[in-house]
């Protein structure tokens, strides 16, 4: 099977099994085809993307209450589902990039599927199921501004995944505080993998940015409203995770000096 066909199958799947299907062992990338930009994913009916105002996710303090914890885990699983779909999306949108870049994208796609499953296992442990609540298309909606691979690295890797380095830590702590070690371990695993995903974005941005700019300058010029560096972090910056991902001092210091904001633009 071609990478292109696999990527298409993930976005076009109308079942959860299809969304989370592993790549076949005979996956090859020899016929990449023309660039395709897909506007929205197909979904199982109960996971159709809803308007943001129809989706209510409790604040992190909700972890102490099982019914709210289910909603939080459901939202986290949806982030991972979107991430898996969007790593498929980028394979289709930019077919002519180097083979090692595309192999990296496929590997990350698979890890995003695993993250989704990890959260679904925890959701099911509390009697919930994927599709119990409406889901947003938060990450998908930002693809309108992704016109180049650098745009994707800045939006997905250095904003959404970057922020997740902080959120994952917050959620794991909150789960431990209420004695839910299994959920905390699942989130720890996501955190560990996301460090490598951010590192991937950083490495390719370093390689592809204009020589006259630093990574920070390219990032700042690239991310567009409603995104910005204020969305690339949580309230407490996990500096060690950024260092592990290889971000340079300029980028980390700039993240440190800005205040985290929510999708609605308000302070966290
Ligand atoms: Fe993930
Ligand atoms: Fe990721």
PDB file of C-alpha atoms and ligand atoms in Angstrom:
ATOM      1  CA  UNK A   1       0.000   0.000   0.000  1.00  0.00           C
ATOM      2  CA  UNK A   2       1.137   3.519  -0.786  1.00  0.00           C
ATOM      3  CA  UNK A   3       1.541   6.104   2.003  1.00  0.00           C
ATOM      4  CA  UNK A   4      -0.906   8.269   0.062  1.00  0.00           C
ATOM      5  CA  UNK A   5      -3.583   5.554   0.131  1.00  0.00           C
ATOM      6  CA  UNK A   6      -3.035   4.925   3.808  1.00  0.00           C
ATOM      7  CA  UNK A   7      -3.269   8.635   4.625  1.00  0.00           C
ATOM      8  CA  UNK A   8      -6.460   8.932   2.558  1.00  0.00           C
ATOM      9  CA  UNK A   9      -7.968   5.946   4.360  1.00  0.00           C
ATOM     10  CA  UNK A  10      -7.404   7.555   7.767  1.00  0.00           C
ATOM     11  CA  UNK A  11      -9.121  10.792   6.775  1.00  0.00           C
ATOM     12  CA  UNK A  12     -11.923   9.054   4.873  1.00  0.00           C
ATOM     13  CA  UNK A  13     -12.674   6.425   7.545  1.00  0.00           C
ATOM     14  CA  UNK A  14     -16.218   6.410   8.907  1.00  0.00           C
ATOM     15  CA  UNK A  15     -15.435   4.019  11.745  1.00  0.00           C
ATOM     16  CA  UNK A  16     -13.146   4.398  14.740  1.00  0.00           C
ATOM     17  CA  UNK A  17     -11.342   1.195  13.714  1.00  0.00           C
ATOM     18  CA  UNK A  18     -10.583   2.831  10.369  1.00  0.00           C
ATOM     19  CA  UNK A  19      -9.281   5.977  12.061  1.00  0.00           C
ATOM     20  CA  UNK A  20      -6.992   3.961  14.308  1.00  0.00           C
ATOM     21  CA  UNK A  21      -5.901   1.346  11.761  1.00  0.00           C
ATOM     22  CA  UNK A  22      -2.157   0.663  11.834  1.00  0.00           C
ATOM     23  CA  UNK A  23      -0.196   1.096   8.592  1.00  0.00           C
ATOM     24  CA  UNK A  24       0.248  -2.181   6.691  1.00  0.00           C
ATOM     25  CA  UNK A  25       3.734  -3.711   6.853  1.00  0.00           C
ATOM     26  CA  UNK A  26       4.122  -3.355   3.083  1.00  0.00           C
ATOM     27  CA  UNK A  27       3.703   0.444   3.204  1.00  0.00           C
ATOM     28  CA  UNK A  28       5.680   2.179   0.423  1.00  0.00           C
ATOM     29  CA  UNK A  29       5.952   5.796  -0.714  1.00  0.00           C
ATOM     30  CA  UNK A  30       6.878   5.397  -4.369  1.00  0.00           C
ATOM     31  CA  UNK A  31       3.690   6.856  -5.932  1.00  0.00           C
ATOM     32  CA  UNK A  32       2.970  10.036  -4.123  1.00  0.00           C
ATOM     33  CA  UNK A  33       0.472  11.602  -6.520  1.00  0.00           C
ATOM     34  CA  UNK A  34      -0.493  15.276  -6.744  1.00  0.00           C
ATOM     35  CA  UNK A  35      -0.972  17.492  -3.705  1.00  0.00           C
ATOM     36  CA  UNK A  36      -4.449  17.191  -2.194  1.00  0.00           C
ATOM     37  CA  UNK A  37      -5.883  19.525   0.432  1.00  0.00           C
ATOM     38  CA  UNK A  38      -8.782  17.975   2.291  1.00  0.00           C
ATOM     39  CA  UNK A  39     -11.127  20.460   3.971  1.00  0.00           C
ATOM     40  CA  UNK A  40     -12.642  18.207   6.591  1.00  0.00           C
ATOM     41  CA  UNK A  41     -12.419  14.561   7.654  1.00  0.00           C
ATOM     42  CA  UNK A  42     -15.110  11.939   7.277  1.00  0.00           C
ATOM     43  CA  UNK A  43     -16.139  10.696  10.716  1.00  0.00           C
ATOM     44  CA  UNK A  44     -18.329   8.139  12.406  1.00  0.00           C
ATOM     45  CA  UNK A  45     -21.698   9.890  12.925  1.00  0.00           C
ATOM     46  CA  UNK A  46     -21.228  10.233  16.682  1.00  0.00           C
ATOM     47  CA  UNK A  47     -17.835  11.933  16.185  1.00  0.00           C
ATOM     48  CA  UNK A  48     -18.939  14.507  13.626  1.00  0.00           C
ATOM     49  CA  UNK A  49     -17.179  17.816  14.234  1.00  0.00           C
ATOM     50  CA  UNK A  50     -19.485  20.155  16.145  1.00  0.00           C
ATOM     51  CA  UNK A  51     -19.365  23.905  16.589  1.00  0.00           C
ATOM     52  CA  UNK A  52     -17.090  24.955  19.429  1.00  0.00           C
ATOM     53  CA  UNK A  53     -19.981  26.444  21.415  1.00  0.00           C
ATOM     54  CA  UNK A  54     -21.746  23.070  21.452  1.00  0.00           C
ATOM     55  CA  UNK A  55     -18.751  21.475  23.180  1.00  0.00           C
ATOM     56  CA  UNK A  56     -18.290  21.830  26.921  1.00  0.00           C
ATOM     57  CA  UNK A  57     -15.052  20.621  28.475  1.00  0.00           C
ATOM     58  CA  UNK A  58     -14.697  20.978  32.253  1.00  0.00           C
ATOM     59  CA  UNK A  59     -11.685  22.782  33.730  1.00  0.00           C
ATOM     60  CA  UNK A  60      -8.837  20.648  35.029  1.00  0.00           C
ATOM     61  CA  UNK A  61     -10.301  20.653  38.558  1.00  0.00           C
ATOM     62  CA  UNK A  62     -13.018  18.427  37.087  1.00  0.00           C
ATOM     63  CA  UNK A  63     -10.585  15.515  37.324  1.00  0.00           C
ATOM     64  CA  UNK A  64     -11.798  14.889  40.855  1.00  0.00           C
ATOM     65  CA  UNK A  65     -15.303  14.052  39.651  1.00  0.00           C
ATOM     66  CA  UNK A  66     -15.699  10.907  37.537  1.00  0.00           C
ATOM     67  CA  UNK A  67     -18.390  12.312  35.257  1.00  0.00           C
ATOM     68  CA  UNK A  68     -16.269  15.384  34.513  1.00  0.00           C
ATOM     69  CA  UNK A  69     -13.136  13.252  34.185  1.00  0.00           C
ATOM     70  CA  UNK A  70     -14.920  11.324  31.433  1.00  0.00           C
ATOM     71  CA  UNK A  71     -15.549  14.556  29.537  1.00  0.00           C
ATOM     72  CA  UNK A  72     -11.913  15.607  29.927  1.00  0.00           C
ATOM     73  CA  UNK A  73     -10.621  12.229  28.697  1.00  0.00           C
ATOM     74  CA  UNK A  74     -13.090  12.410  25.809  1.00  0.00           C
ATOM     75  CA  UNK A  75     -11.737  15.832  24.801  1.00  0.00           C
ATOM     76  CA  UNK A  76      -8.131  14.622  25.091  1.00  0.00           C
ATOM     77  CA  UNK A  77      -8.933  11.608  22.881  1.00  0.00           C
ATOM     78  CA  UNK A  78     -10.436  13.972  20.316  1.00  0.00           C
ATOM     79  CA  UNK A  79      -7.241  16.059  20.253  1.00  0.00           C
ATOM     80  CA  UNK A  80      -5.291  12.911  19.479  1.00  0.00           C
ATOM     81  CA  UNK A  81      -7.757  11.793  16.811  1.00  0.00           C
ATOM     82  CA  UNK A  82      -7.428  15.161  15.084  1.00  0.00           C
ATOM     83  CA  UNK A  83      -3.646  14.979  15.354  1.00  0.00           C
ATOM     84  CA  UNK A  84      -3.611  11.520  13.726  1.00  0.00           C
ATOM     85  CA  UNK A  85      -5.846  12.791  10.904  1.00  0.00           C
ATOM     86  CA  UNK A  86      -3.752  15.894  10.408  1.00  0.00           C
ATOM     87  CA  UNK A  87      -0.491  13.981  10.128  1.00  0.00           C
ATOM     88  CA  UNK A  88      -2.300  12.094   7.362  1.00  0.00           C
ATOM     89  CA  UNK A  89      -3.478  15.425   5.938  1.00  0.00           C
ATOM     90  CA  UNK A  90       0.032  16.819   5.700  1.00  0.00           C
ATOM     91  CA  UNK A  91       1.270  13.697   3.878  1.00  0.00           C
ATOM     92  CA  UNK A  92      -1.368  14.391   1.209  1.00  0.00           C
ATOM     93  CA  UNK A  93      -0.902  18.158   1.112  1.00  0.00           C
ATOM     94  CA  UNK A  94       2.884  18.075   0.572  1.00  0.00           C
ATOM     95  CA  UNK A  95       3.753  14.966  -1.404  1.00  0.00           C
ATOM     96  CA  UNK A  96       7.141  16.150  -2.672  1.00  0.00           C
ATOM     97  CA  UNK A  97       9.023  16.560   0.607  1.00  0.00           C
ATOM     98  CA  UNK A  98      12.021  14.352   1.506  1.00  0.00           C
ATOM     99  CA  UNK A  99      11.398  10.677   2.254  1.00  0.00           C
ATOM    100  CA  UNK A 100      12.831  10.953   5.784  1.00  0.00           C
ATOM    101  CA  UNK A 101      10.406  13.795   6.576  1.00  0.00           C
ATOM    102  CA  UNK A 102       7.486  11.702   5.349  1.00  0.00           C
ATOM    103  CA  UNK A 103       8.633   8.647   7.297  1.00  0.00           C
ATOM    104  CA  UNK A 104       8.723  10.840  10.401  1.00  0.00           C
ATOM    105  CA  UNK A 105       5.159  12.017   9.703  1.00  0.00           C
ATOM    106  CA  UNK A 106       3.917   8.428   9.388  1.00  0.00           C
ATOM    107  CA  UNK A 107       5.629   7.474  12.661  1.00  0.00           C
ATOM    108  CA  UNK A 108       4.024  10.403  14.456  1.00  0.00           C
ATOM    109  CA  UNK A 109       0.623   9.590  12.938  1.00  0.00           C
ATOM    110  CA  UNK A 110       0.883   6.104  14.469  1.00  0.00           C
ATOM    111  CA  UNK A 111       1.815   7.540  17.870  1.00  0.00           C
ATOM    112  CA  UNK A 112      -1.167   9.918  17.724  1.00  0.00           C
ATOM    113  CA  UNK A 113      -3.414   6.914  17.098  1.00  0.00           C
ATOM    114  CA  UNK A 114      -1.842   5.212  20.133  1.00  0.00           C
ATOM    115  CA  UNK A 115      -2.442   8.309  22.252  1.00  0.00           C
ATOM    116  CA  UNK A 116      -6.072   8.345  21.193  1.00  0.00           C
ATOM    117  CA  UNK A 117      -6.413   4.691  22.189  1.00  0.00           C
ATOM    118  CA  UNK A 118      -4.693   5.288  25.545  1.00  0.00           C
ATOM    119  CA  UNK A 119      -7.256   7.964  26.421  1.00  0.00           C
ATOM    120  CA  UNK A 120     -10.129   5.838  25.125  1.00  0.00           C
ATOM    121  CA  UNK A 121      -9.012   2.970  27.363  1.00  0.00           C
ATOM    122  CA  UNK A 122      -9.160   5.292  30.349  1.00  0.00           C
ATOM    123  CA  UNK A 123     -12.512   6.716  29.226  1.00  0.00           C
ATOM    124  CA  UNK A 124     -13.889   3.176  28.958  1.00  0.00           C
ATOM    125  CA  UNK A 125     -12.501   2.309  32.392  1.00  0.00           C
ATOM    126  CA  UNK A 126     -14.889   4.964  33.730  1.00  0.00           C
ATOM    127  CA  UNK A 127     -17.847   3.681  31.736  1.00  0.00           C
ATOM    128  CA  UNK A 128     -17.582   6.164  28.858  1.00  0.00           C
ATOM    129  CA  UNK A 129     -17.212   5.683  25.127  1.00  0.00           C
ATOM    130  CA  UNK A 130     -15.896   7.804  22.271  1.00  0.00           C
ATOM    131  CA  UNK A 131     -18.819   9.707  20.782  1.00  0.00           C
ATOM    132  CA  UNK A 132     -20.640  10.195  24.090  1.00  0.00           C
ATOM    133  CA  UNK A 133     -20.185  13.969  23.815  1.00  0.00           C
ATOM    134  CA  UNK A 134     -19.846  16.408  20.900  1.00  0.00           C
ATOM    135  CA  UNK A 135     -16.282  17.059  19.661  1.00  0.00           C
ATOM    136  CA  UNK A 136     -14.578  20.138  18.229  1.00  0.00           C
ATOM    137  CA  UNK A 137     -12.509  20.508  15.088  1.00  0.00           C
ATOM    138  CA  UNK A 138     -10.185  22.888  16.826  1.00  0.00           C
ATOM    139  CA  UNK A 139      -6.946  21.707  15.094  1.00  0.00           C
ATOM    140  CA  UNK A 140      -8.608  21.058  11.747  1.00  0.00           C
ATOM    141  CA  UNK A 141      -9.890  24.625  11.575  1.00  0.00           C
ATOM    142  CA  UNK A 142      -6.341  25.974  11.615  1.00  0.00           C
ATOM    143  CA  UNK A 143      -5.299  24.119   8.473  1.00  0.00           C
ATOM    144  CA  UNK A 144      -6.675  26.967   6.319  1.00  0.00           C
ATOM    145  CA  UNK A 145      -3.501  28.831   7.226  1.00  0.00           C
ATOM    146  CA  UNK A 146      -1.176  25.926   6.432  1.00  0.00           C
ATOM    147  CA  UNK A 147       0.167  26.555   2.949  1.00  0.00           C
ATOM    148  CA  UNK A 148       3.686  25.140   3.352  1.00  0.00           C
ATOM    149  CA  UNK A 149       5.387  22.412   5.395  1.00  0.00           C
ATOM    150  CA  UNK A 150       6.932  25.158   7.569  1.00  0.00           C
ATOM    151  CA  UNK A 151       3.414  26.414   8.355  1.00  0.00           C
ATOM    152  CA  UNK A 152       2.462  22.913   9.479  1.00  0.00           C
ATOM    153  CA  UNK A 153       5.546  22.552  11.687  1.00  0.00           C
ATOM    154  CA  UNK A 154       4.798  25.907  13.328  1.00  0.00           C
ATOM    155  CA  UNK A 155       1.067  25.307  13.821  1.00  0.00           C
ATOM    156  CA  UNK A 156       1.009  21.647  14.784  1.00  0.00           C
ATOM    157  CA  UNK A 157       4.465  20.952  16.200  1.00  0.00           C
ATOM    158  CA  UNK A 158       5.513  24.241  17.720  1.00  0.00           C
ATOM    159  CA  UNK A 159       2.111  25.519  18.844  1.00  0.00           C
ATOM    160  CA  UNK A 160      -0.374  22.709  19.604  1.00  0.00           C
ATOM    161  CA  UNK A 161       2.102  19.961  20.497  1.00  0.00           C
ATOM    162  CA  UNK A 162       4.357  22.475  22.208  1.00  0.00           C
ATOM    163  CA  UNK A 163       1.496  23.604  24.471  1.00  0.00           C
ATOM    164  CA  UNK A 164       0.678  19.982  25.174  1.00  0.00           C
ATOM    165  CA  UNK A 165       4.069  19.641  26.867  1.00  0.00           C
ATOM    166  CA  UNK A 166       2.577  21.831  29.621  1.00  0.00           C
ATOM    167  CA  UNK A 167      -1.034  20.607  29.547  1.00  0.00           C
ATOM    168  CA  UNK A 168       0.010  16.958  29.767  1.00  0.00           C
ATOM    169  CA  UNK A 169       2.011  17.726  32.902  1.00  0.00           C
ATOM    170  CA  UNK A 170      -0.956  19.580  34.417  1.00  0.00           C
ATOM    171  CA  UNK A 171      -3.401  16.750  33.660  1.00  0.00           C
ATOM    172  CA  UNK A 172      -1.036  14.038  34.904  1.00  0.00           C
ATOM    173  CA  UNK A 173      -0.587  15.924  38.195  1.00  0.00           C
ATOM    174  CA  UNK A 174      -4.337  16.417  38.521  1.00  0.00           C
ATOM    175  CA  UNK A 175      -4.960  12.698  37.901  1.00  0.00           C
ATOM    176  CA  UNK A 176      -2.347  11.724  40.527  1.00  0.00           C
ATOM    177  CA  UNK A 177      -3.839  14.119  43.040  1.00  0.00           C
ATOM    178  CA  UNK A 178      -7.132  12.247  42.841  1.00  0.00           C
ATOM    179  CA  UNK A 179      -5.413   8.847  42.995  1.00  0.00           C
ATOM    180  CA  UNK A 180      -5.931   7.922  39.335  1.00  0.00           C
ATOM    181  CA  UNK A 181      -2.468   6.563  38.649  1.00  0.00           C
ATOM    182  CA  UNK A 182      -3.510   4.682  35.484  1.00  0.00           C
ATOM    183  CA  UNK A 183      -4.727   7.876  33.827  1.00  0.00           C
ATOM    184  CA  UNK A 184      -1.591   9.689  35.005  1.00  0.00           C
ATOM    185  CA  UNK A 185       0.609   6.991  33.426  1.00  0.00           C
ATOM    186  CA  UNK A 186      -1.270   7.268  30.124  1.00  0.00           C
ATOM    187  CA  UNK A 187      -0.738  11.030  30.114  1.00  0.00           C
ATOM    188  CA  UNK A 188       2.947  10.600  31.048  1.00  0.00           C
ATOM    189  CA  UNK A 189       3.391   8.400  27.978  1.00  0.00           C
ATOM    190  CA  UNK A 190       1.757  11.047  25.762  1.00  0.00           C
ATOM    191  CA  UNK A 191       4.010  13.704  27.278  1.00  0.00           C
ATOM    192  CA  UNK A 192       7.110  11.654  26.579  1.00  0.00           C
ATOM    193  CA  UNK A 193       6.113  11.086  22.944  1.00  0.00           C
ATOM    194  CA  UNK A 194       5.117  14.722  22.418  1.00  0.00           C
ATOM    195  CA  UNK A 195       8.637  15.796  23.345  1.00  0.00           C
ATOM    196  CA  UNK A 196       9.824  13.824  20.302  1.00  0.00           C
ATOM    197  CA  UNK A 197       7.064  15.273  18.132  1.00  0.00           C
ATOM    198  CA  UNK A 198       8.101  18.793  19.061  1.00  0.00           C
ATOM    199  CA  UNK A 199      11.731  17.796  18.435  1.00  0.00           C
ATOM    200  CA  UNK A 200      10.748  16.609  14.953  1.00  0.00           C
ATOM    201  CA  UNK A 201       9.115  19.972  14.162  1.00  0.00           C
ATOM    202  CA  UNK A 202      12.114  21.820  15.554  1.00  0.00           C
ATOM    203  CA  UNK A 203      14.648  19.818  13.520  1.00  0.00           C
ATOM    204  CA  UNK A 204      12.849  20.370  10.222  1.00  0.00           C
ATOM    205  CA  UNK A 205      12.129  24.016  10.945  1.00  0.00           C
ATOM    206  CA  UNK A 206      15.828  24.548  11.718  1.00  0.00           C
ATOM    207  CA  UNK A 207      16.678  22.965   8.391  1.00  0.00           C
ATOM    208  CA  UNK A 208      14.074  24.762   6.256  1.00  0.00           C
ATOM    209  CA  UNK A 209      13.850  28.251   7.765  1.00  0.00           C
ATOM    210  CA  UNK A 210      15.468  31.096   5.813  1.00  0.00           C
ATOM    211  CA  UNK A 211      19.148  31.359   6.709  1.00  0.00           C
ATOM    212  CA  UNK A 212      18.839  34.995   7.727  1.00  0.00           C
ATOM    213  CA  UNK A 213      16.227  34.194  10.385  1.00  0.00           C
ATOM    214  CA  UNK A 214      16.303  32.354  13.680  1.00  0.00           C
ATOM    215  CA  UNK A 215      13.690  29.652  14.315  1.00  0.00           C
ATOM    216  CA  UNK A 216      11.870  32.053  16.606  1.00  0.00           C
ATOM    217  CA  UNK A 217      11.724  34.738  13.917  1.00  0.00           C
ATOM    218  CA  UNK A 218      10.366  32.288  11.366  1.00  0.00           C
ATOM    219  CA  UNK A 219       7.855  30.977  13.891  1.00  0.00           C
ATOM    220  CA  UNK A 220       6.630  34.460  14.795  1.00  0.00           C
ATOM    221  CA  UNK A 221       6.288  35.452  11.170  1.00  0.00           C
ATOM    222  CA  UNK A 222       4.482  32.213  10.335  1.00  0.00           C
ATOM    223  CA  UNK A 223       1.819  31.664  12.998  1.00  0.00           C
ATOM    224  CA  UNK A 224      -1.284  33.695  12.291  1.00  0.00           C
ATOM    225  CA  UNK A 225      -4.131  34.935  14.437  1.00  0.00           C
ATOM    226  CA  UNK A 226      -5.826  33.326  16.334  1.00  0.00           C
ATOM    227  CA  UNK A 227      -2.602  31.422  16.983  1.00  0.00           C
ATOM    228  CA  UNK A 228       0.546  32.884  18.477  1.00  0.00           C
ATOM    229  CA  UNK A 229       3.246  31.929  20.960  1.00  0.00           C
ATOM    230  CA  UNK A 230       0.723  32.565  23.748  1.00  0.00           C
ATOM    231  CA  UNK A 231      -1.025  29.386  22.549  1.00  0.00           C
ATOM    232  CA  UNK A 232       2.215  27.374  22.523  1.00  0.00           C
ATOM    233  CA  UNK A 233       2.380  27.069  26.286  1.00  0.00           C
ATOM    234  CA  UNK A 234       0.311  26.476  29.403  1.00  0.00           C
ATOM    235  CA  UNK A 235       0.356  28.450  32.618  1.00  0.00           C
ATOM    236  CA  UNK A 236       3.434  26.699  33.956  1.00  0.00           C
ATOM    237  CA  UNK A 237       6.140  26.312  31.332  1.00  0.00           C
ATOM    238  CA  UNK A 238       7.863  22.926  31.347  1.00  0.00           C
ATOM    239  CA  UNK A 239      11.291  24.237  30.426  1.00  0.00           C
ATOM    240  CA  UNK A 240      12.982  20.846  30.764  1.00  0.00           C
ATOM    241  CA  UNK A 241      10.641  19.347  28.140  1.00  0.00           C
ATOM    242  CA  UNK A 242      11.506  22.162  25.688  1.00  0.00           C
ATOM    243  CA  UNK A 243      15.203  21.631  26.339  1.00  0.00           C
ATOM    244  CA  UNK A 244      14.790  17.920  25.723  1.00  0.00           C
ATOM    245  CA  UNK A 245      13.001  18.701  22.452  1.00  0.00           C
ATOM    246  CA  UNK A 246      16.051  20.692  21.421  1.00  0.00           C
ATOM    247  CA  UNK A 247      14.474  24.165  21.296  1.00  0.00           C
ATOM    248  CA  UNK A 248      17.108  26.880  21.530  1.00  0.00           C
ATOM    249  CA  UNK A 249      17.439  29.429  24.301  1.00  0.00           C
ATOM    250  CA  UNK A 250      15.907  32.259  22.268  1.00  0.00           C
ATOM    251  CA  UNK A 251      12.752  30.264  21.573  1.00  0.00           C
ATOM    252  CA  UNK A 252      12.377  29.044  25.161  1.00  0.00           C
ATOM    253  CA  UNK A 253      13.022  32.509  26.605  1.00  0.00           C
ATOM    254  CA  UNK A 254      10.374  34.001  24.320  1.00  0.00           C
ATOM    255  CA  UNK A 255       7.886  31.343  25.364  1.00  0.00           C
ATOM    256  CA  UNK A 256       8.749  32.051  28.971  1.00  0.00           C
ATOM    257  CA  UNK A 257       8.100  35.738  28.598  1.00  0.00           C
ATOM    258  CA  UNK A 258       4.599  35.413  27.159  1.00  0.00           C
ATOM    259  CA  UNK A 259       1.359  34.632  28.971  1.00  0.00           C
ATOM    260  CA  UNK A 260      -0.661  31.578  28.026  1.00  0.00           C
ATOM    261  CA  UNK A 261      -4.012  32.320  26.381  1.00  0.00           C
ATOM    262  CA  UNK A 262      -7.084  30.206  25.674  1.00  0.00           C
ATOM    263  CA  UNK A 263      -8.608  29.604  22.239  1.00  0.00           C
ATOM    264  CA  UNK A 264     -11.010  32.486  22.968  1.00  0.00           C
ATOM    265  CA  UNK A 265      -8.051  34.851  23.417  1.00  0.00           C
ATOM    266  CA  UNK A 266      -8.523  35.250  27.176  1.00  0.00           C
ATOM    267  CA  UNK A 267      -5.731  34.606  29.665  1.00  0.00           C
ATOM    268  CA  UNK A 268      -5.494  31.082  31.035  1.00  0.00           C
TER     269      UNK A 268
HETATM  270 FE1  LIG B   1      -0.437  13.063  20.715  1.00  0.00          FE
HETATM  271 FE1  LIG B   2       1.973  14.704  18.882  1.00  0.00          FE
END
